[in-house]
mmCIF file of C-alpha atoms and ligand atoms in Angstrom:
data_model
loop_
_atom_site.group_PDB
_atom_site.id
_atom_site.type_symbol
_atom_site.label_atom_id
_atom_site.label_comp_id
_atom_site.label_asym_id
_atom_site.label_seq_id
_atom_site.Cartn_x
_atom_site.Cartn_y
_atom_site.Cartn_z
ATOM 1 C CA MET A 1 -14.379 -19.560 -5.317
ATOM 2 C CA ARG A 2 -10.796 -20.330 -4.260
ATOM 3 C CA LEU A 3 -8.746 -17.337 -3.135
ATOM 4 C CA CYS A 4 -5.500 -16.865 -1.248
ATOM 5 C CA ILE A 5 -2.637 -14.529 -0.395
ATOM 6 C CA VAL A 6 0.791 -15.252 -1.863
ATOM 7 C CA GLY A 7 3.861 -13.877 -0.131
ATOM 8 C CA TYR A 8 6.786 -14.559 2.189
ATOM 9 C CA PRO A 9 6.693 -14.567 5.147
ATOM 10 C CA LEU A 10 2.977 -14.615 5.868
ATOM 11 C CA GLY A 11 2.871 -15.350 9.585
ATOM 12 C CA HIS A 12 1.551 -11.844 10.357
ATOM 13 C CA THR A 13 -1.261 -11.653 7.784
ATOM 14 C CA LEU A 14 -4.834 -11.152 8.982
ATOM 15 C CA SER A 15 -6.275 -11.314 5.453
ATOM 16 C CA PRO A 16 -7.616 -14.912 5.659
ATOM 17 C CA VAL A 17 -9.423 -14.163 8.931
ATOM 18 C CA VAL A 18 -10.967 -10.960 7.553
ATOM 19 C CA TYR A 19 -12.074 -12.329 4.176
ATOM 20 C CA ASN A 20 -13.332 -15.678 5.539
ATOM 21 C CA ARG A 21 -15.347 -14.014 8.290
ATOM 22 C CA TYR A 22 -16.877 -11.682 5.665
ATOM 23 C CA PHE A 23 -17.727 -14.627 3.380
ATOM 24 C CA ARG A 24 -19.318 -16.549 6.285
ATOM 25 C CA SER A 25 -21.328 -13.491 7.421
ATOM 26 C CA LEU A 26 -22.966 -13.223 4.007
ATOM 27 C CA GLY A 27 -23.076 -16.908 3.102
ATOM 28 C CA ILE A 28 -20.726 -16.334 0.146
ATOM 29 C CA SER A 29 -19.298 -19.542 -1.229
ATOM 30 C CA ALA A 30 -15.601 -18.619 -1.209
ATOM 31 C CA ARG A 31 -12.556 -19.622 0.812
ATOM 32 C CA TYR A 32 -9.378 -17.559 1.311
ATOM 33 C CA GLY A 33 -6.121 -19.285 2.297
ATOM 34 C CA THR A 34 -2.405 -18.530 2.547
ATOM 35 C CA VAL A 35 0.307 -19.699 0.184
ATOM 36 C CA GLU A 36 3.739 -18.935 1.545
ATOM 37 C CA ILE A 37 6.433 -19.376 -1.099
ATOM 38 C CA SER A 38 10.116 -18.947 -0.412
ATOM 39 C CA PRO A 39 11.561 -16.410 -2.894
ATOM 40 C CA GLU A 40 13.752 -18.992 -4.657
ATOM 41 C CA ARG A 41 10.717 -21.203 -5.442
ATOM 42 C CA PHE A 42 8.403 -18.446 -6.747
ATOM 43 C CA GLU A 43 8.887 -19.090 -10.484
ATOM 44 C CA THR A 44 8.469 -22.853 -10.006
ATOM 45 C CA VAL A 45 5.229 -22.603 -8.041
ATOM 46 C CA ILE A 46 3.371 -19.579 -9.440
ATOM 47 C CA GLY A 47 2.020 -21.390 -12.534
ATOM 48 C CA ARG A 48 0.265 -23.964 -10.337
ATOM 49 C CA ILE A 49 -1.215 -21.224 -8.156
ATOM 50 C CA LEU A 50 -2.584 -19.439 -11.221
ATOM 51 C CA ARG A 51 -4.252 -22.674 -12.296
ATOM 52 C CA GLU A 52 -5.582 -23.686 -8.882
ATOM 53 C CA TYR A 53 -6.927 -20.362 -7.596
ATOM 54 C CA ASP A 54 -9.579 -18.106 -9.134
ATOM 55 C CA GLY A 55 -7.989 -15.083 -7.532
ATOM 56 C CA PHE A 56 -5.322 -14.072 -5.059
ATOM 57 C CA ASN A 57 -3.503 -11.218 -3.422
ATOM 58 C CA VAL A 58 0.223 -10.772 -3.847
ATOM 59 C CA THR A 59 2.312 -9.243 -1.110
ATOM 60 C CA ILE A 60 5.961 -8.699 -0.162
ATOM 61 C CA PRO A 61 8.272 -9.700 -1.844
ATOM 62 C CA PHE A 62 6.442 -10.757 -5.050
ATOM 63 C CA LYS A 63 4.440 -7.720 -6.191
ATOM 64 C CA GLU A 64 6.931 -7.047 -9.009
ATOM 65 C CA ARG A 65 7.897 -10.611 -9.876
ATOM 66 C CA ILE A 66 4.256 -11.529 -10.580
ATOM 67 C CA LEU A 67 4.235 -9.019 -13.480
ATOM 68 C CA ASP A 68 5.927 -11.611 -15.727
ATOM 69 C CA HIS A 69 3.221 -14.216 -15.078
ATOM 70 C CA VAL A 70 -0.105 -12.393 -15.569
ATOM 71 C CA GLU A 71 -1.783 -10.087 -18.051
ATOM 72 C CA VAL A 72 -1.048 -6.755 -16.385
ATOM 73 C CA GLN A 73 -3.755 -4.065 -16.294
ATOM 74 C CA ASN A 74 -2.762 -0.563 -17.249
ATOM 75 C CA GLU A 75 -2.386 1.059 -13.810
ATOM 76 C CA ALA A 76 -0.467 -1.899 -12.413
ATOM 77 C CA ARG A 77 1.867 -1.637 -15.411
ATOM 78 C CA ILE A 78 2.591 2.009 -14.646
ATOM 79 C CA ILE A 79 3.014 1.359 -10.901
ATOM 80 C CA ARG A 80 5.043 -1.755 -11.736
ATOM 81 C CA ALA A 81 3.356 -3.762 -8.991
ATOM 82 C CA VAL A 82 0.438 -6.189 -8.882
ATOM 83 C CA ASN A 83 -1.285 -6.922 -5.577
ATOM 84 C CA CYS A 84 -4.495 -8.533 -6.846
ATOM 85 C CA VAL A 85 -5.002 -11.259 -9.455
ATOM 86 C CA PHE A 86 -8.237 -12.542 -10.965
ATOM 87 C CA ARG A 87 -8.214 -15.202 -13.654
ATOM 88 C CA ASN A 88 -4.710 -14.365 -14.879
ATOM 89 C CA GLN A 89 -5.319 -10.587 -14.896
ATOM 90 C CA GLY A 90 -3.019 -8.559 -12.618
ATOM 91 C CA TYR A 91 -4.324 -5.398 -10.914
ATOM 92 C CA ASN A 92 -2.989 -2.818 -8.491
ATOM 93 C CA THR A 93 -5.579 -1.867 -5.884
ATOM 94 C CA ASP A 94 -3.163 -0.306 -3.347
ATOM 95 C CA TRP A 95 -3.339 3.059 -5.106
ATOM 96 C CA ILE A 96 -7.163 2.995 -5.070
ATOM 97 C CA GLY A 97 -7.155 2.198 -1.347
ATOM 98 C CA PHE A 98 -4.801 5.128 -0.773
ATOM 99 C CA VAL A 99 -6.890 7.620 -2.769
ATOM 100 C CA LYS A 100 -10.175 6.480 -1.194
ATOM 101 C CA SER A 101 -8.714 6.747 2.301
ATOM 102 C CA LEU A 102 -8.215 10.474 1.633
ATOM 103 C CA GLU A 103 -11.649 11.173 0.187
ATOM 104 C CA ASP A 104 -12.721 13.210 3.221
ATOM 105 C CA VAL A 105 -9.363 14.921 3.763
ATOM 106 C CA ASP A 106 -8.277 18.196 2.228
ATOM 107 C CA VAL A 107 -4.683 17.246 1.361
ATOM 108 C CA SER A 108 -2.395 20.275 1.529
ATOM 109 C CA GLU A 109 0.695 20.678 -0.617
ATOM 110 C CA PRO A 110 3.650 20.579 -0.610
ATOM 111 C CA ILE A 111 3.699 16.895 0.278
ATOM 112 C CA LEU A 112 6.792 15.000 1.400
ATOM 113 C CA VAL A 113 6.720 11.305 0.487
ATOM 114 C CA LEU A 114 9.188 9.050 2.279
ATOM 115 C CA GLY A 115 10.245 5.896 0.412
ATOM 116 C CA ALA A 116 10.731 4.645 -3.126
ATOM 117 C CA GLY A 117 9.486 1.049 -3.056
ATOM 118 C CA GLY A 118 6.240 -0.537 -4.224
ATOM 119 C CA ALA A 119 4.053 1.313 -1.708
ATOM 120 C CA ALA A 120 5.648 4.619 -2.769
ATOM 121 C CA ARG A 121 4.832 3.936 -6.420
ATOM 122 C CA ALA A 122 1.180 3.238 -5.562
ATOM 123 C CA VAL A 123 0.993 6.379 -3.392
ATOM 124 C CA LEU A 124 2.675 8.573 -6.028
ATOM 125 C CA TYR A 125 0.330 7.241 -8.682
ATOM 126 C CA GLY A 126 -2.585 8.051 -6.351
ATOM 127 C CA LEU A 127 -1.256 11.582 -5.767
ATOM 128 C CA CYS A 128 -0.927 11.969 -9.530
ATOM 129 C CA LYS A 129 -4.575 10.925 -9.968
ATOM 130 C CA MET A 130 -5.572 13.377 -7.227
ATOM 131 C CA GLY A 131 -3.985 16.133 -9.301
ATOM 132 C CA MET A 132 -1.176 16.939 -6.845
ATOM 133 C CA LYS A 133 1.679 18.916 -8.328
ATOM 134 C CA HIS A 134 4.105 19.721 -5.516
ATOM 135 C CA VAL A 135 5.650 16.564 -4.109
ATOM 136 C CA ILE A 136 9.073 16.034 -2.578
ATOM 137 C CA LEU A 137 10.412 12.486 -2.612
ATOM 138 C CA VAL A 138 12.882 11.396 0.087
ATOM 139 C CA ASN A 139 14.521 7.981 0.284
ATOM 140 C CA ARG A 140 17.424 6.321 2.069
ATOM 141 C CA THR A 141 18.807 5.170 -1.306
ATOM 142 C CA PHE A 142 18.873 8.342 -3.367
ATOM 143 C CA ASN A 143 19.319 6.659 -6.766
ATOM 144 C CA ARG A 144 16.213 4.543 -6.329
ATOM 145 C CA ALA A 145 14.158 7.676 -5.689
ATOM 146 C CA ALA A 146 15.796 9.488 -8.612
ATOM 147 C CA ARG A 147 14.796 6.675 -11.006
ATOM 148 C CA LEU A 148 11.260 6.752 -9.658
ATOM 149 C CA ALA A 149 11.064 10.516 -10.051
ATOM 150 C CA GLU A 150 12.063 10.223 -13.699
ATOM 151 C CA SER A 151 9.148 7.900 -14.480
ATOM 152 C CA PHE A 152 6.628 10.047 -12.568
ATOM 153 C CA ARG A 153 7.807 13.222 -14.267
ATOM 154 C CA LYS A 154 6.724 11.592 -17.530
ATOM 155 C CA LEU A 155 3.266 11.082 -15.980
ATOM 156 C CA GLY A 156 2.997 14.779 -15.186
ATOM 157 C CA LEU A 157 4.039 14.675 -11.517
ATOM 158 C CA PRO A 158 7.227 16.693 -11.072
ATOM 159 C CA LEU A 159 9.189 15.449 -8.050
ATOM 160 C CA GLU A 160 12.073 16.987 -6.152
ATOM 161 C CA VAL A 161 14.323 14.219 -4.842
ATOM 162 C CA TYR A 162 16.522 14.125 -1.727
ATOM 163 C CA ASP A 163 18.169 11.524 0.438
ATOM 164 C CA LEU A 164 17.023 10.780 3.956
ATOM 165 C CA SER A 165 19.730 12.877 5.635
ATOM 166 C CA LYS A 166 17.822 16.021 4.458
ATOM 167 C CA LEU A 167 14.538 15.040 6.077
ATOM 168 C CA ARG A 168 14.606 17.466 9.009
ATOM 169 C CA GLN A 169 15.674 20.351 6.774
ATOM 170 C CA LEU A 170 12.804 19.646 4.377
ATOM 171 C CA LEU A 171 9.949 19.208 6.859
ATOM 172 C CA PRO A 172 9.398 22.967 7.495
ATOM 173 C CA ARG A 173 8.755 23.389 3.726
ATOM 174 C CA VAL A 174 5.854 20.921 3.569
ATOM 175 C CA LYS A 175 2.295 20.648 4.895
ATOM 176 C CA SER A 176 1.774 16.899 4.513
ATOM 177 C CA LEU A 177 4.048 13.938 5.259
ATOM 178 C CA ILE A 178 3.425 10.454 3.865
ATOM 179 C CA ASN A 179 5.565 7.554 5.046
ATOM 180 C CA THR A 180 5.581 4.670 2.558
ATOM 181 C CA THR A 181 8.643 2.910 4.010
ATOM 182 C CA SER A 182 8.542 -0.011 6.423
ATOM 183 C CA VAL A 183 10.031 2.207 9.155
ATOM 184 C CA GLY A 184 7.668 1.990 12.122
ATOM 185 C CA LEU A 185 6.817 -1.681 11.641
ATOM 186 C CA LYS A 186 9.171 -2.637 14.470
ATOM 187 C CA GLY A 187 8.458 0.407 16.623
ATOM 188 C CA ASP A 188 11.275 2.384 14.961
ATOM 189 C CA ILE A 189 11.144 5.993 13.771
ATOM 190 C CA PHE A 190 13.145 8.386 11.570
ATOM 191 C CA SER A 191 15.430 10.803 13.385
ATOM 192 C CA ILE A 192 12.963 13.623 13.844
ATOM 193 C CA GLU A 193 11.804 15.558 16.887
ATOM 194 C CA PRO A 194 8.108 16.003 17.751
ATOM 195 C CA HIS A 195 8.243 19.741 16.971
ATOM 196 C CA ASP A 196 9.379 18.919 13.386
ATOM 197 C CA LEU A 197 5.798 17.688 12.837
ATOM 198 C CA SER A 198 3.731 20.250 14.726
ATOM 199 C CA HIS A 199 2.981 22.501 11.703
ATOM 200 C CA LEU A 200 1.765 19.631 9.473
ATOM 201 C CA HIS A 201 -1.871 19.228 8.393
ATOM 202 C CA LEU A 202 -1.516 15.557 7.543
ATOM 203 C CA VAL A 203 0.738 12.710 8.631
ATOM 204 C CA TYR A 204 -0.076 9.528 6.710
ATOM 205 C CA ASP A 205 1.683 6.282 7.499
ATOM 206 C CA VAL A 206 1.118 3.226 5.286
ATOM 207 C CA VAL A 207 2.501 1.009 8.058
ATOM 208 C CA TYR A 208 -0.210 -0.861 9.976
ATOM 209 C CA GLY A 209 -0.727 -0.301 13.693
ATOM 210 C CA GLU A 210 -0.005 2.822 15.686
ATOM 211 C CA THR A 211 3.620 3.615 14.910
ATOM 212 C CA PRO A 212 5.857 6.038 16.839
ATOM 213 C CA LEU A 213 5.492 8.475 13.899
ATOM 214 C CA GLN A 214 1.705 8.476 14.282
ATOM 215 C CA GLN A 215 1.981 8.791 18.074
ATOM 216 C CA ARG A 216 4.325 11.768 17.765
ATOM 217 C CA ALA A 217 2.098 13.437 15.201
ATOM 218 C CA LYS A 218 -0.960 13.008 17.430
ATOM 219 C CA GLY A 219 1.036 14.259 20.411
ATOM 220 C CA VAL A 220 1.811 17.587 18.709
ATOM 221 C CA GLY A 221 -1.749 18.072 17.452
ATOM 222 C CA VAL A 222 -1.470 17.255 13.732
ATOM 223 C CA VAL A 223 -5.071 17.465 12.486
ATOM 224 C CA HIS A 224 -5.128 14.389 10.262
ATOM 225 C CA VAL A 225 -3.088 11.367 11.381
ATOM 226 C CA ILE A 226 -3.883 8.316 9.274
ATOM 227 C CA GLY A 227 -2.418 4.814 9.673
ATOM 228 C CA GLY A 228 -2.173 2.010 7.104
ATOM 229 C CA GLU A 229 -5.428 0.244 8.073
ATOM 230 C CA GLU A 230 -7.712 2.450 5.983
ATOM 231 C CA MET A 231 -5.638 1.906 2.824
ATOM 232 C CA LEU A 232 -5.526 -1.815 3.583
ATOM 233 C CA ARG A 233 -9.297 -2.023 4.125
ATOM 234 C CA LEU A 234 -10.124 0.008 1.049
ATOM 235 C CA GLN A 235 -7.767 -1.927 -1.237
ATOM 236 C CA ALA A 236 -9.444 -5.097 0.052
ATOM 237 C CA VAL A 237 -12.825 -3.646 -0.936
ATOM 238 C CA GLU A 238 -11.456 -3.166 -4.461
ATOM 239 C CA ASN A 239 -10.139 -6.737 -4.490
ATOM 240 C CA LEU A 240 -13.626 -8.012 -3.611
ATOM 241 C CA ARG A 241 -15.079 -5.837 -6.371
ATOM 242 C CA ILE A 242 -12.632 -7.365 -8.900
ATOM 243 C CA TRP A 243 -13.434 -10.907 -7.727
ATOM 244 C CA GLY A 244 -17.191 -10.138 -7.990
ATOM 245 C CA LEU A 245 -17.688 -10.683 -4.245
ATOM 246 C CA LEU A 246 -18.420 -7.167 -2.972
ATOM 247 C CA GLU A 247 -21.958 -7.803 -1.758
ATOM 248 C CA ASP A 248 -22.003 -5.510 1.267
ATOM 249 C CA GLU A 249 -19.218 -3.000 1.892
ATOM 250 C CA GLU A 250 -20.581 -2.083 5.353
ATOM 251 C CA VAL A 251 -20.404 -5.712 6.482
ATOM 252 C CA PHE A 252 -16.834 -5.898 5.229
ATOM 253 C CA LYS A 253 -15.963 -2.723 7.140
ATOM 254 C CA ARG A 254 -17.442 -4.093 10.362
ATOM 255 C CA VAL A 255 -15.617 -7.416 9.991
ATOM 256 C CA PHE A 256 -12.339 -5.684 9.129
ATOM 257 C CA GLU A 257 -12.601 -3.461 12.205
ATOM 258 C CA GLU A 258 -13.475 -6.401 14.478
ATOM 259 C CA VAL A 259 -10.414 -8.342 13.316
ATOM 260 C CA THR A 260 -7.851 -5.533 13.215
ATOM 261 C CA ARG A 261 -8.972 -3.622 16.321
HETATM 262 P P1 NAP B 301 9.745 -2.093 -0.507
HETATM 263 O O1 NAP B 301 9.397 -2.070 -1.949
HETATM 264 O O2 NAP B 301 10.677 -3.120 0.008
HETATM 265 O O3 NAP B 301 10.317 -0.613 -0.135
HETATM 266 C C1 NAP B 301 10.739 -0.360 1.177
HETATM 267 C C2 NAP B 301 11.031 1.124 1.331
HETATM 268 O O4 NAP B 301 11.351 1.362 2.716
HETATM 269 C C3 NAP B 301 12.233 1.617 0.534
HETATM 270 O O5 NAP B 301 12.026 2.961 0.176
HETATM 271 C C4 NAP B 301 13.373 1.496 1.569
HETATM 272 O O6 NAP B 301 14.455 2.369 1.306
HETATM 273 C C5 NAP B 301 12.662 1.950 2.816
HETATM 274 N N1 NAP B 301 13.288 1.489 4.052
HETATM 275 C C6 NAP B 301 13.297 0.226 4.541
HETATM 276 N N2 NAP B 301 13.953 0.199 5.727
HETATM 277 C C7 NAP B 301 14.376 1.466 5.976
HETATM 278 C C8 NAP B 301 15.114 2.076 7.035
HETATM 279 N N3 NAP B 301 15.525 1.381 8.078
HETATM 280 N N4 NAP B 301 15.334 3.402 6.961
HETATM 281 C C9 NAP B 301 14.884 4.140 5.915
HETATM 282 N N5 NAP B 301 14.189 3.635 4.874
HETATM 283 C C10 NAP B 301 13.938 2.295 4.907
HETATM 284 O O7 NAP B 301 8.430 -2.234 0.394
HETATM 285 P P2 NAP B 301 6.949 -1.708 0.034
HETATM 286 O O8 NAP B 301 6.224 -2.760 -0.705
HETATM 287 O O9 NAP B 301 7.073 -0.351 -0.550
HETATM 288 O O10 NAP B 301 6.278 -1.643 1.499
HETATM 289 C C11 NAP B 301 6.652 -0.661 2.428
HETATM 290 C C12 NAP B 301 5.700 -0.698 3.615
HETATM 291 O O11 NAP B 301 4.379 -0.355 3.180
HETATM 292 C C13 NAP B 301 5.564 -2.064 4.288
HETATM 293 O O12 NAP B 301 5.557 -1.880 5.689
HETATM 294 C C14 NAP B 301 4.213 -2.580 3.811
HETATM 295 O O13 NAP B 301 3.614 -3.465 4.740
HETATM 296 C C15 NAP B 301 3.446 -1.269 3.711
HETATM 297 N N6 NAP B 301 2.291 -1.307 2.796
HETATM 298 C C16 NAP B 301 1.072 -0.959 3.291
HETATM 299 C C17 NAP B 301 -0.030 -0.957 2.448
HETATM 300 C C18 NAP B 301 -1.382 -0.597 3.014
HETATM 301 O O14 NAP B 301 -2.395 -0.964 2.418
HETATM 302 N N7 NAP B 301 -1.448 0.096 4.116
HETATM 303 C C19 NAP B 301 0.111 -1.310 1.103
HETATM 304 C C20 NAP B 301 1.367 -1.628 0.623
HETATM 305 C C21 NAP B 301 2.457 -1.634 1.487
HETATM 306 P P3 NAP B 301 15.664 1.912 0.316
HETATM 307 O O15 NAP B 301 15.174 2.184 -1.071
HETATM 308 O O16 NAP B 301 16.779 2.768 0.734
HETATM 309 O O17 NAP B 301 15.900 0.435 0.597
#
């Protein structure tokens, strides 16, 4: 089976190493490559990729643009992002990875979600599925969050919306904080002090690696501090399930941990 990841840039991605090592460990006849497409060439190239590959992952910045080129499954249509394709069908597995990563955690409300991009939509959809009712949405660009809130209200998740300048004022009102922005990727952090986090039960950061937010949360004794790796691993498990290649989830977990450690 021919698989790949489609995105731009892709220099940082560990996906080919993880999937290929998993396939080799189990003798699965599949190969996972990278297809880096510059944003201006996406529409020209995507048809060929759909023909040449059985399945692929889609990452930044194409998770929305791919919607016009595949048959979009229901959840991906609601989230408005596809991150996994199999034989022209487009799926969103990010939200499943998020929900599964919290299976053993008692998530306390109110929850403050930072961000209003693709990751935020997957997380909000996941929170909706988990039956959460009290969520505050905070984003640098207020209007983007307001538009998002409107669509989630229709799904039964009422959202209060604020811009980022209110973050410190809002933190004392919540018990869980979920960062879905890319802040932290370059070692950056929102303007918050460690004691702003000390009362929280959960700090969840979709960004991979140990970010300053996670370090601060651990430093003040937040019980559950979760980074982006679990969501990434568990969405990958769902991708394998969709591609019909999930033969041994434990082997995949071991390989994933070896590569990302
Ligand atoms: P996106 O659609 O481009 O959205 C980016 C979000 O980050 C927006 O809300 C944006 O705010 C905000 N943002 C960016 N820079 C900021 C800054 N300096 N200060 C404050 N807010 C800032 O990206 P995405 O697809 O949602 O991805 C976001 C992050 O999630 C990435 O790091 C990605 O790697 C990660 N991710 C992880 C997983 C996982 O499995 N762990 C899955 C998906 C994504 P504005 O609206 O104001 O621009």
